[in-house]
Coordinates of C-alpha atoms in Angstrom, one line a residue:
Chain A
M1 CA 23.0 7.8 -30.3
K2 CA 25.2 9.7 -28.2
I3 CA 23.8 11.7 -24.9
K4 CA 26.1 14.6 -23.5
R5 CA 25.4 13.8 -19.8
S6 CA 26.0 16.6 -17.6
F7 CA 28.5 15.8 -14.1
A8 CA 25.4 16.4 -12.0
S9 CA 23.5 13.9 -14.5
I10 CA 25.8 10.8 -14.2
V11 CA 26.2 11.4 -9.9
F12 CA 22.5 10.9 -9.9
D13 CA 22.7 7.7 -12.1
T14 CA 25.7 6.4 -9.9
F15 CA 23.7 7.2 -6.7
N16 CA 20.5 5.8 -8.3
Y17 CA 21.6 2.6 -9.7
V18 CA 24.0 1.6 -6.2
F19 CA 20.5 2.7 -4.1
L20 CA 18.6 0.4 -5.9
G21 CA 20.8 -2.5 -5.7
A22 CA 21.6 -2.0 -2.4
F23 CA 17.6 -2.0 -1.5
A24 CA 17.2 -5.6 -3.6
C25 CA 19.9 -7.2 -1.5
A26 CA 18.5 -5.9 1.7
T27 CA 15.0 -7.8 0.1
V28 CA 17.0 -11.1 -0.2
L29 CA 19.8 -11.4 2.5
P30 CA 17.3 -11.9 5.5
F31 CA 16.2 -15.0 3.8
L32 CA 19.7 -16.1 3.0
Y33 CA 21.2 -15.7 6.9
V34 CA 17.8 -17.3 8.0
L35 CA 19.0 -20.2 5.1
A36 CA 22.4 -20.3 6.4
C37 CA 21.4 -20.0 10.1
S38 CA 19.1 -23.5 9.5
F39 CA 21.8 -25.2 8.7
S40 CA 24.3 -24.5 11.4
S41 CA 25.0 -24.8 14.8
E42 CA 23.6 -23.0 17.9
K43 CA 27.5 -22.0 18.2
E44 CA 28.0 -20.9 15.0
I45 CA 24.6 -18.6 15.1
L46 CA 25.6 -17.0 18.7
Q47 CA 28.9 -15.9 18.2
R48 CA 29.2 -14.8 14.1
P49 CA 27.4 -12.1 12.9
F50 CA 25.5 -11.4 9.8
Y51 CA 26.8 -14.4 7.3
I52 CA 25.3 -16.5 4.4
I53 CA 27.7 -19.6 4.4
P54 CA 27.8 -21.8 7.5
R55 CA 31.2 -23.3 8.6
H56 CA 29.5 -26.2 9.7
I57 CA 26.5 -27.6 8.1
S58 CA 24.5 -29.1 10.6
L59 CA 21.3 -31.0 10.2
S60 CA 20.2 -30.8 13.9
A61 CA 17.3 -28.0 13.3
Y62 CA 15.7 -30.5 10.5
E63 CA 15.8 -32.9 13.0
Y64 CA 14.5 -31.3 15.7
I65 CA 11.0 -30.1 13.3
F66 CA 11.1 -33.7 11.8
S67 CA 11.6 -35.2 16.0
S68 CA 7.6 -34.0 16.7
I69 CA 5.0 -35.1 14.3
T70 CA 3.7 -30.9 15.1
L71 CA 5.6 -29.7 12.0
P72 CA 4.9 -32.2 9.3
R73 CA 0.9 -32.3 10.0
A74 CA 0.5 -28.7 9.8
F75 CA 2.4 -28.1 6.8
L76 CA 0.1 -31.1 5.9
I77 CA -2.6 -28.7 6.9
S78 CA -1.3 -25.8 5.0
I79 CA -1.2 -27.3 1.5
F80 CA -4.4 -29.1 2.3
V81 CA -6.0 -25.7 3.1
T82 CA -3.9 -24.0 0.3
F83 CA -5.6 -26.5 -2.8
T84 CA -8.8 -27.0 -1.7
G85 CA -9.2 -23.3 -0.6
S86 CA -8.2 -21.2 -4.2
A87 CA -9.9 -24.4 -6.1
I88 CA -13.2 -23.2 -3.5
A89 CA -12.4 -20.0 -3.9
M90 CA -11.8 -19.8 -7.6
F91 CA -15.1 -21.7 -8.2
F92 CA -17.0 -19.2 -6.3
T93 CA -15.1 -16.1 -7.5
L94 CA -15.3 -17.1 -11.2
T95 CA -18.9 -17.8 -11.1
M96 CA -20.3 -14.8 -9.8
A97 CA -18.3 -12.1 -11.7
Y98 CA -19.5 -13.5 -14.6
P99 CA -22.9 -13.0 -14.8
L100 CA -21.3 -9.6 -12.7
S101 CA -19.5 -8.8 -16.6
K102 CA -23.0 -8.8 -18.3
K103 CA -24.2 -5.1 -18.9
N104 CA -27.4 -5.7 -19.2
L105 CA -28.5 -8.0 -16.5
L106 CA -31.2 -7.2 -15.0
G107 CA -30.1 -6.2 -10.7
R108 CA -26.7 -5.7 -11.6
N109 CA -26.2 -2.6 -10.8
V110 CA -27.9 -3.6 -7.0
L111 CA -25.6 -6.4 -6.9
L112 CA -22.6 -4.7 -7.6
G113 CA -23.3 -1.5 -6.0
M114 CA -23.4 -4.4 -2.8
V115 CA -20.6 -6.0 -4.0
S116 CA -18.2 -2.3 -3.8
F117 CA -19.8 -1.4 -0.3
T118 CA -18.0 -3.8 1.6
L119 CA -14.4 -2.3 -0.5
V120 CA -15.9 0.3 2.2
F121 CA -16.9 -1.1 4.8
G122 CA -17.4 -4.6 7.4
G123 CA -19.0 -6.2 10.2
G124 CA -15.6 -6.8 11.7
M125 CA -13.6 -9.2 13.3
I126 CA -16.4 -10.1 16.2
P127 CA -20.0 -10.2 14.2
S128 CA -17.5 -12.4 11.5
F129 CA -16.5 -14.3 14.5
L130 CA -19.9 -14.5 16.0
V131 CA -21.2 -15.4 12.5
I132 CA -18.5 -18.5 12.3
K133 CA -19.7 -19.3 15.5
S134 CA -23.1 -19.6 14.8
L135 CA -22.6 -21.3 11.9
G136 CA -20.9 -24.4 13.6
F137 CA -18.0 -23.9 12.0
I138 CA -15.6 -23.6 14.3
D139 CA -12.5 -26.1 14.7
T140 CA -13.4 -27.4 11.0
F141 CA -11.8 -26.3 7.8
W142 CA -14.3 -24.3 6.8
A143 CA -13.3 -21.9 8.5
L144 CA -10.3 -21.6 7.0
L145 CA -11.7 -22.4 3.8
L146 CA -15.4 -20.3 3.3
P147 CA -15.2 -16.9 4.8
G148 CA -12.2 -15.4 2.3
A149 CA -13.2 -17.3 -1.0
I150 CA -14.4 -14.2 -2.3
S151 CA -12.6 -11.6 -2.3
T152 CA -14.1 -8.4 -3.7
W153 CA -11.2 -6.9 -5.2
N154 CA -10.3 -10.2 -7.1
L155 CA -14.1 -10.8 -8.0
L156 CA -14.4 -6.5 -9.5
V157 CA -11.1 -7.5 -11.7
I158 CA -11.9 -11.2 -13.0
K159 CA -15.5 -8.9 -13.4
N160 CA -14.1 -6.4 -15.3
F161 CA -11.5 -8.8 -17.9
F162 CA -14.6 -10.7 -19.0
Q163 CA -16.4 -7.4 -19.6
E164 CA -13.5 -7.1 -22.2
I165 CA -13.7 -10.4 -24.3
P166 CA -15.3 -9.5 -27.8
Q167 CA -18.9 -10.1 -27.0
E168 CA -18.9 -11.0 -30.5
M169 CA -16.8 -14.7 -29.5
E170 CA -20.2 -15.3 -27.0
D171 CA -22.7 -14.4 -29.6
S172 CA -21.3 -16.8 -31.8
A173 CA -21.6 -19.2 -29.2
R174 CA -25.4 -18.5 -28.7
V175 CA -26.1 -18.5 -32.3
D176 CA -25.0 -22.1 -32.1
G177 CA -27.3 -23.5 -29.6
C178 CA -24.5 -22.6 -26.4
N179 CA -27.0 -21.2 -23.5
A180 CA -24.8 -18.8 -20.9
L181 CA -23.6 -21.8 -18.9
G182 CA -22.5 -23.4 -22.0
T183 CA -20.6 -20.3 -23.6
F184 CA -19.2 -19.4 -19.6
V185 CA -17.6 -22.7 -19.3
R186 CA -16.7 -23.7 -23.4
I187 CA -15.7 -19.5 -24.4
V188 CA -15.4 -17.5 -21.9
L189 CA -13.5 -19.8 -19.5
P190 CA -10.9 -21.0 -22.1
L191 CA -10.5 -17.8 -23.3
S192 CA -9.8 -16.4 -19.6
M193 CA -6.3 -19.6 -18.3
P194 CA -4.2 -16.8 -18.6
V195 CA -6.5 -14.3 -15.4
I196 CA -7.0 -18.2 -13.8
A197 CA -3.5 -18.6 -13.4
T198 CA -2.9 -15.4 -11.4
F199 CA -5.9 -15.2 -9.2
T200 CA -5.5 -18.9 -8.7
L201 CA -1.7 -18.4 -7.1
F202 CA -2.8 -15.3 -5.9
Y203 CA -5.8 -16.8 -3.8
A204 CA -3.1 -19.7 -3.1
V205 CA -0.5 -17.3 -1.4
G206 CA -3.4 -16.2 0.6
Y207 CA -4.5 -18.5 2.1
W208 CA -1.0 -20.3 2.8
N209 CA -0.3 -16.7 4.8
D210 CA -3.0 -17.0 6.1
Y211 CA -2.9 -17.3 9.8
R212 CA -5.8 -14.7 11.3
S213 CA -8.8 -17.3 10.5
S214 CA -7.2 -19.9 12.1
L215 CA -6.5 -17.9 14.7
L216 CA -9.3 -16.8 15.8
Y217 CA -11.6 -19.9 14.3
T218 CA -9.1 -22.7 15.8
T219 CA -8.9 -23.7 19.1
D220 CA -7.8 -27.3 18.8
N221 CA -4.1 -26.8 18.1
K222 CA -3.9 -30.3 16.3
K223 CA -5.8 -28.7 13.5
W224 CA -3.4 -25.8 13.4
P225 CA -1.9 -24.8 10.6
L226 CA 1.6 -23.8 9.3
Q227 CA 2.1 -20.2 10.2
L228 CA -0.3 -20.7 13.6
V229 CA 2.2 -23.4 14.6
L230 CA 4.7 -20.8 12.8
R231 CA 4.1 -18.3 15.2
Q232 CA 3.4 -19.7 18.0
I233 CA 7.1 -21.3 17.9
V234 CA 8.6 -18.4 17.3
L235 CA 6.2 -16.5 20.4
M236 CA 7.8 -18.9 22.2
A237 CA 11.7 -18.8 21.6
A238 CA 11.0 -14.7 21.8
G239 CA 9.5 -15.2 25.3
N240 CA 12.6 -16.0 26.4
I241 CA 14.2 -13.0 25.3
D242 CA 14.5 -9.7 26.9
G243 CA 11.9 -10.7 29.8
A244 CA 8.9 -9.9 27.9
T245 CA 6.7 -12.6 28.6
F246 CA 4.5 -13.6 25.6
D247 CA 0.9 -15.6 25.7
A248 CA 2.6 -18.7 24.0
A249 CA 0.8 -21.9 24.8
Y250 CA 3.8 -24.4 24.2
T251 CA 6.0 -24.8 27.1
Q252 CA 9.8 -26.9 25.3
P253 CA 11.5 -24.0 24.0
P254 CA 13.3 -24.7 20.0
L255 CA 16.6 -24.2 19.3
E256 CA 17.5 -21.1 17.7
A257 CA 18.6 -22.8 14.8
S258 CA 14.9 -24.7 14.0
K259 CA 13.3 -21.5 14.7
N260 CA 14.8 -20.6 11.4
A261 CA 14.8 -23.8 9.5
V262 CA 10.9 -23.4 9.9
I263 CA 10.9 -20.1 8.9
I264 CA 12.0 -21.1 6.0
F265 CA 9.6 -24.4 5.6
G266 CA 7.2 -21.6 5.2
T267 CA 8.9 -19.2 2.8
V268 CA 10.4 -22.2 0.9
P269 CA 6.7 -22.3 -1.4
I270 CA 5.7 -18.9 -2.1
L271 CA 9.0 -18.6 -3.3
L272 CA 8.5 -21.5 -5.2
V273 CA 5.7 -20.4 -7.0
Y274 CA 6.7 -16.8 -7.5
P275 CA 8.6 -17.3 -10.6
F276 CA 5.0 -18.3 -11.6
L277 CA 3.3 -15.3 -10.6
Q278 CA 5.8 -12.9 -11.6
K279 CA 4.8 -13.9 -15.0
H280 CA 1.3 -12.6 -14.7
F281 CA 0.6 -10.4 -10.7
V282 CA 1.7 -7.5 -12.7
K283 CA -0.9 -7.8 -15.9
G284 CA -3.2 -8.6 -13.5
I285 CA -3.0 -5.8 -11.2
M286 CA -3.6 -3.5 -14.3
I287 CA -7.0 -5.4 -15.7
G288 CA -8.1 -4.0 -12.3
A289 CA -6.3 -0.4 -12.4
I290 CA -7.3 0.5 -15.6
K291 CA -11.2 0.5 -15.3
G292 CA -11.4 0.0 -11.8
Chain B
M1 CA -60.9 13.8 -17.3
N2 CA -60.0 14.5 -21.2
R3 CA -59.0 11.9 -24.2
A4 CA -55.6 13.0 -23.8
S5 CA -55.0 12.2 -20.4
I6 CA -56.9 8.9 -20.7
Q7 CA -54.5 7.9 -23.5
L8 CA -51.5 9.1 -21.7
S9 CA -52.3 6.6 -18.9
K10 CA -52.9 4.0 -21.0
D11 CA -50.3 4.1 -22.7
K12 CA -48.4 3.9 -19.0
K13 CA -50.5 0.5 -18.6
A14 CA -49.2 -0.5 -21.3
L15 CA -45.7 0.5 -21.1
R16 CA -45.8 -0.8 -18.2
K17 CA -47.0 -4.1 -18.6
A18 CA -44.2 -5.1 -21.6
K19 CA -41.7 -3.9 -19.1
R20 CA -42.3 -5.9 -16.9
E21 CA -43.0 -8.6 -19.7
F22 CA -39.6 -7.7 -20.7
N23 CA -38.0 -8.1 -17.8
I24 CA -39.4 -11.4 -17.7
T25 CA -38.5 -12.2 -20.9
S26 CA -34.8 -11.0 -19.9
I27 CA -34.4 -12.8 -16.9
R28 CA -36.2 -16.1 -18.5
K29 CA -33.2 -15.4 -21.3
D30 CA -30.3 -15.0 -18.1
V31 CA -32.1 -17.9 -16.5
W32 CA -28.7 -19.9 -16.1
L33 CA -26.5 -16.3 -15.2
Y34 CA -28.4 -16.2 -12.0
I35 CA -28.3 -20.1 -11.5
L36 CA -24.9 -18.7 -11.6
L37 CA -25.1 -15.9 -9.4
I38 CA -26.7 -17.9 -5.8
P39 CA -22.5 -18.9 -4.9
G40 CA -21.5 -15.5 -4.7
V41 CA -24.2 -14.2 -4.0
L42 CA -24.6 -16.5 -1.0
H43 CA -21.4 -16.1 -0.3
F44 CA -22.0 -12.1 0.7
I45 CA -25.0 -12.6 2.4
I46 CA -23.6 -15.3 4.5
F47 CA -19.7 -13.8 5.1
K48 CA -20.3 -10.0 4.3
Y49 CA -23.6 -8.5 4.9
L50 CA -24.5 -11.2 8.1
P51 CA -21.7 -9.8 9.7
M52 CA -23.2 -6.2 9.1
W53 CA -26.4 -6.9 10.8
G54 CA -24.2 -8.3 13.3
V55 CA -23.1 -5.4 14.2
L56 CA -26.2 -4.4 16.1
I57 CA -25.0 -6.2 19.1
A58 CA -22.9 -3.1 19.8
F59 CA -25.9 -2.1 21.1
Q60 CA -26.8 -4.6 23.9
D61 CA -25.3 -6.8 26.0
Y62 CA -25.7 -9.1 24.2
N63 CA -25.1 -13.0 25.7
A64 CA -24.0 -16.1 24.1
Y65 CA -27.0 -17.7 25.5
L66 CA -29.3 -15.7 24.9
G67 CA -28.3 -15.1 21.5
F68 CA -29.0 -12.5 19.2
L69 CA -32.8 -11.7 19.7
G70 CA -33.0 -12.5 23.4
S71 CA -29.7 -10.1 24.7
P72 CA -31.3 -7.2 25.5
W73 CA -30.8 -3.5 24.1
V74 CA -29.0 -1.1 26.4
G75 CA -28.8 1.5 23.2
F76 CA -25.2 3.9 23.6
K77 CA -24.2 2.5 26.7
H78 CA -20.7 0.8 25.6
F79 CA -20.0 3.7 23.4
I80 CA -20.0 5.8 26.4
D81 CA -17.8 3.5 27.6
F82 CA -15.5 3.3 25.5
F83 CA -14.8 6.8 25.2
S84 CA -14.8 7.3 28.6
N85 CA -12.4 4.7 28.8
P86 CA -8.6 6.0 29.9
D87 CA -8.0 3.4 27.2
F88 CA -9.5 5.7 24.3
T89 CA -7.3 8.4 24.3
R90 CA -3.7 6.2 24.6
L91 CA -5.8 3.4 21.0
L92 CA -6.8 6.0 19.4
S93 CA -3.5 8.3 19.7
N94 CA -1.3 5.0 19.3
T95 CA -3.3 3.9 16.1
L96 CA -3.2 7.1 14.6
L97 CA 0.4 8.0 15.3
I98 CA 1.3 5.0 13.1
S99 CA -1.1 5.7 10.6
L100 CA 0.2 9.1 9.9
Y101 CA 3.9 7.4 10.2
N102 CA 3.1 5.5 7.5
L103 CA 1.7 8.2 5.6
A104 CA 4.5 10.0 5.5
F105 CA 6.8 7.6 5.8
G106 CA 5.3 4.4 3.7
F107 CA 3.5 6.3 1.2
P108 CA 5.9 8.3 -0.5
A109 CA 8.0 5.2 -0.3
P110 CA 6.7 3.6 -3.5
V111 CA 6.6 6.7 -4.8
I112 CA 9.9 7.7 -5.0
M113 CA 11.4 4.1 -5.6
A114 CA 8.7 3.8 -8.7
L115 CA 10.7 7.1 -9.9
L116 CA 13.9 6.2 -9.6
L117 CA 13.6 2.8 -11.5
N118 CA 12.4 4.9 -13.9
E119 CA 15.2 6.6 -14.8
I120 CA 16.9 2.7 -14.5
R121 CA 18.2 3.0 -18.4
S122 CA 19.7 -1.0 -17.9
Q123 CA 16.5 -3.0 -18.8
W124 CA 18.1 -5.9 -17.5
Y125 CA 19.4 -4.3 -14.2
K126 CA 15.5 -2.8 -13.9
R127 CA 13.8 -6.2 -14.2
S128 CA 16.0 -7.8 -11.7
I129 CA 15.6 -5.2 -9.3
Q130 CA 11.9 -5.3 -9.5
T131 CA 11.9 -9.4 -9.5
L132 CA 13.7 -9.1 -5.6
V133 CA 11.9 -6.0 -4.7
Y134 CA 8.3 -7.5 -5.3
I135 CA 8.6 -10.9 -3.2
P136 CA 8.3 -9.2 0.3
H137 CA 4.8 -8.4 -0.4
F138 CA 4.4 -12.6 -0.2
I139 CA 5.3 -13.4 2.5
S140 CA 3.3 -13.0 5.6
W141 CA 3.3 -11.1 8.3
V142 CA 4.3 -14.2 10.3
I143 CA 7.4 -15.0 8.8
I144 CA 8.1 -11.6 8.3
A145 CA 7.6 -11.3 12.0
S146 CA 10.0 -13.9 12.8
L147 CA 12.6 -12.3 10.4
T148 CA 12.3 -9.6 12.7
Y149 CA 12.6 -11.4 15.8
S150 CA 15.9 -12.8 15.0
L151 CA 17.3 -10.5 13.2
F152 CA 16.5 -7.7 16.3
N153 CA 16.7 -9.9 19.7
S154 CA 19.2 -8.7 22.2
Q155 CA 21.5 -11.7 20.7
G156 CA 20.5 -10.9 16.4
V157 CA 22.2 -9.6 13.9
V158 CA 21.9 -6.1 14.5
N159 CA 22.7 -6.2 18.0
K160 CA 25.9 -7.9 17.0
Y161 CA 26.9 -4.9 15.0
I162 CA 25.9 -2.2 17.5
I163 CA 27.9 -4.5 20.1
Q164 CA 31.0 -4.8 18.5
M165 CA 30.7 -0.9 17.7
G166 CA 31.5 -0.8 21.6
N167 CA 27.5 0.5 22.7
N168 CA 25.0 -1.4 24.2
A169 CA 22.6 -3.8 22.6
I170 CA 19.7 -2.1 21.8
P171 CA 16.2 -3.5 22.5
F172 CA 14.4 -3.4 19.3
L173 CA 11.1 -5.1 20.0
T174 CA 10.2 -5.0 23.7
S175 CA 10.7 -0.7 23.7
D176 CA 7.9 1.8 23.3
N177 CA 11.2 4.5 21.7
T178 CA 11.5 2.0 18.6
F179 CA 7.9 0.5 18.0
R180 CA 6.8 2.3 15.8
G181 CA 10.2 2.9 14.0
M182 CA 10.3 -1.4 13.7
I183 CA 6.9 -1.2 12.1
I184 CA 7.4 1.5 9.7
G185 CA 10.3 0.0 9.0
Q186 CA 8.8 -3.2 8.4
T187 CA 5.8 -1.8 5.9
I188 CA 8.4 -0.3 3.4
W189 CA 10.6 -3.6 3.0
K190 CA 7.3 -5.5 2.3
E191 CA 5.5 -3.0 -0.2
T192 CA 7.7 -0.3 -1.2
G193 CA 8.6 -2.5 -4.3
F194 CA 5.2 -4.3 -4.9
G195 CA 3.7 -0.8 -4.3
T196 CA 5.5 0.7 -7.4
I197 CA 3.6 -1.4 -9.8
I198 CA 1.4 0.7 -10.0
Y199 CA 3.5 3.5 -10.7
L200 CA 5.2 2.0 -12.6
A201 CA 2.5 1.3 -15.2
A202 CA 1.3 5.0 -15.4
L203 CA 4.5 5.9 -16.1
S204 CA 5.1 3.5 -19.0
G205 CA 1.8 5.2 -20.3
V206 CA 3.4 8.9 -20.6
D207 CA 4.6 9.3 -24.4
P208 CA 8.4 9.2 -25.3
Q209 CA 7.6 12.4 -27.4
L210 CA 7.4 14.8 -25.1
Y211 CA 9.8 13.5 -23.6
E212 CA 11.8 14.3 -27.0
A213 CA 10.8 17.4 -27.1
A214 CA 11.0 18.5 -23.9
V215 CA 14.6 18.2 -24.4
I216 CA 15.3 20.3 -27.5
D217 CA 13.5 23.0 -25.3
G218 CA 16.6 22.8 -23.0
A219 CA 14.6 20.6 -19.9
N220 CA 17.5 19.0 -18.1
R221 CA 16.4 15.9 -16.4
F222 CA 15.4 17.5 -12.9
K223 CA 12.2 19.3 -14.9
Q224 CA 11.6 16.3 -17.6
L225 CA 10.9 14.8 -13.9
W226 CA 9.1 18.0 -12.7
H227 CA 7.1 18.8 -16.0
I228 CA 6.2 15.3 -17.4
T229 CA 6.5 12.3 -15.2
L230 CA 5.3 13.5 -12.1
P231 CA 2.5 15.6 -13.8
S232 CA 1.3 11.4 -15.1
I233 CA 0.9 10.3 -12.2
K234 CA -0.3 12.9 -9.9
S235 CA -4.1 11.0 -10.7
T236 CA -2.9 7.6 -9.0
V237 CA -1.1 9.5 -6.5
V238 CA -4.3 11.0 -5.6
T239 CA -6.2 7.7 -5.5
L240 CA -4.4 5.4 -3.7
L241 CA -4.1 8.1 -1.2
I242 CA -7.7 8.1 -0.9
L243 CA -7.6 4.3 0.1
R244 CA -5.1 4.7 2.1
L245 CA -6.8 7.9 3.8
G246 CA -9.9 5.1 4.1
H247 CA -8.0 3.1 6.7
V248 CA -6.3 6.2 8.8
L249 CA -7.9 3.7 11.5
D250 CA -6.7 0.6 10.3
N251 CA -3.2 -0.1 11.7
G252 CA -3.1 -3.6 9.8
F253 CA -4.2 -6.8 12.8
D254 CA -1.4 -8.6 11.6
Q255 CA 1.4 -6.7 11.6
I256 CA 1.0 -5.2 15.0
F257 CA -0.4 -7.9 16.6
L258 CA 2.6 -9.9 15.9
M259 CA 4.9 -7.1 16.5
S260 CA 3.1 -6.6 20.2
N261 CA 4.1 -7.3 23.4
S262 CA 3.5 -6.9 27.7
L263 CA 6.9 -4.8 27.3
N264 CA 5.5 -2.3 24.5
R265 CA 2.0 -2.3 25.2
N266 CA 1.8 1.3 25.7
V267 CA 2.7 2.2 22.7
S268 CA 1.4 -0.8 20.0
D269 CA -2.5 -1.3 21.7
V270 CA -4.2 -0.1 19.0
F271 CA -8.3 -0.7 18.0
D272 CA -7.2 -3.6 15.9
V273 CA -5.3 -5.3 18.6
Y274 CA -7.9 -4.4 21.2
V275 CA -10.8 -5.2 20.1
Y276 CA -9.2 -8.8 19.6
T277 CA -8.3 -9.0 23.3
I278 CA -11.3 -7.4 24.7
G279 CA -14.0 -9.5 21.9
I280 CA -11.8 -12.8 21.3
T281 CA -9.4 -13.4 24.5
R282 CA -11.8 -11.6 27.1
G283 CA -15.3 -12.2 25.5
A284 CA -16.5 -8.9 26.2
F285 CA -18.1 -8.8 22.8
S286 CA -20.2 -6.2 22.5
Y287 CA -18.7 -4.1 23.6
S288 CA -15.5 -4.7 21.4
T289 CA -17.9 -4.9 18.7
A290 CA -18.7 -1.3 19.3
V291 CA -15.0 -0.6 19.4
G292 CA -14.9 -2.1 15.4
L293 CA -18.0 -0.5 14.5
F294 CA -16.7 3.1 16.1
K295 CA -13.6 2.1 14.1
G296 CA -15.7 1.4 10.4
I297 CA -17.5 4.3 10.6
I298 CA -14.7 6.8 11.3
G299 CA -13.2 4.9 8.2
I300 CA -16.2 5.5 5.6
I301 CA -16.6 9.0 6.4
L302 CA -13.4 9.5 5.6
I303 CA -12.8 7.7 2.8
Y304 CA -15.8 9.8 1.5
S305 CA -14.5 13.2 2.5
A306 CA -10.9 12.6 1.1
N307 CA -12.6 11.3 -2.7
Y308 CA -15.0 14.6 -2.0
L309 CA -12.1 16.5 -1.8
A310 CA -10.1 14.7 -4.9
K311 CA -13.3 15.3 -6.7
K312 CA -13.3 19.4 -5.7
A313 CA -9.1 19.2 -6.1
G314 CA -10.3 18.4 -10.0
E315 CA -9.4 14.9 -9.7
S316 CA -12.3 12.1 -10.9
G317 CA -12.0 10.8 -7.0
L318 CA -12.5 7.0 -7.2
F319 CA -16.7 7.3 -7.1

């Protein structure tokens, strides 16, 4: 089929292709530049403007990073928090979402009302801090793992997904003598594997990227995750720039290249899971959007 | 009392009894469901509702030594202090300006991008663009702030080009004039691509026959956009706008906090950052809770009024 296109239409299409292509480039180029910088010498970073292939490959930035235990330790802490956190979060979210998906559960509407209310109002930073403090969670991993263990949004989306599973499948299991727990574990969860994968990844990304909990609840800098150390390194380097002062705890300024190497450290794990994430998240978002 | 009413009250009693028995049996039948609920409900009570109850310290002179129960009540003292503080107008205008810019530029950006993506016919090109523009959403604010620092500092790439063109370096990170632009730019860069998902889904649900009919009636591409595409995403736009309005006083603590420094404090001090500095850094718990509570209550009022207005305008609204 051939459609006759007007001149204006062709002009628009050209502009559209170029514009979106440029936008897409703008999202990746900063990362490529930082990656190149992390392998460059200090001199090259200072002298050359934008580039994505360094003239001389230098590993000094990575040597600097691994010369102290701070960054490798922070990296391991982040990995630990990410894995344990997303496991805990999925446990809390799935176990709560399943009963809430049962329309004839007594007290369901009250619970759903209470859950939804947290979308529009929250206690805020200081009362949450005081609660964490009085629980004795300051400077423990619990403070990084538990407060974010249920995202209300994710909970409601998963609840909606459970509601879509045909009740007949569960009924047949019940007739065969399975109780609600057995039905949940043996029928519902296996049917929800794609959703479970999606939201585990969502939570994992959230825990990996989270720096607010550690900023608020961790005073001991030996327990800092990567994001907080990264912030300190960035702020510390930036402290020398333009005369601005930051309340940075470090005293030793890092190399410009190692700052870039740290950024790469924080980004690469996300980019590694991104292909898996991308396969599912569009669907994950839409389950929630259809029956918000 | 006549017989009919006696009969009626007996019926009511029987009905109530039956209902109670039904409730008990249904609870017994669903006992596993209730057991499954326990961890989640505890989580909500401890981490969501206990802090909500804790906002009461906004009406106290909270003292960590005396605790929540022992601290003296002072009524609206902290609110009065806050409203009469010269910081208040500055914070309010900083917060609102950033929100307004975000609403004016950040909100339409994904709508426009979704419409542009929708016009692309080559599927692989469209998919490659989507793959790339979704990435920044998953990158943390710490990393994005770091990228911004390394690109925009006085010796950064951007300033290198500005100097090469014979101009003076622009202090992007430390100037009052550039701060809001940087914040909006970051938001657009990070969230525009991801924001298109929901609109693209709405667009994919449009019946292609509508377009065919429009073409037969002689509609050009702009007319198709105006009469078919836009109406089909209208309700999605309205819903997201309501949600956005509820957060007019939230600027996102993470982003602003990371981008603020001593030289741009005049414009970077917003409610979220203020609560942190006053509350956590200086330990004025009650005062900062009052600030947070003020923000939260305005948020609720805004979200419910926006929802009401949307319903008035014939949209389905959120609740």
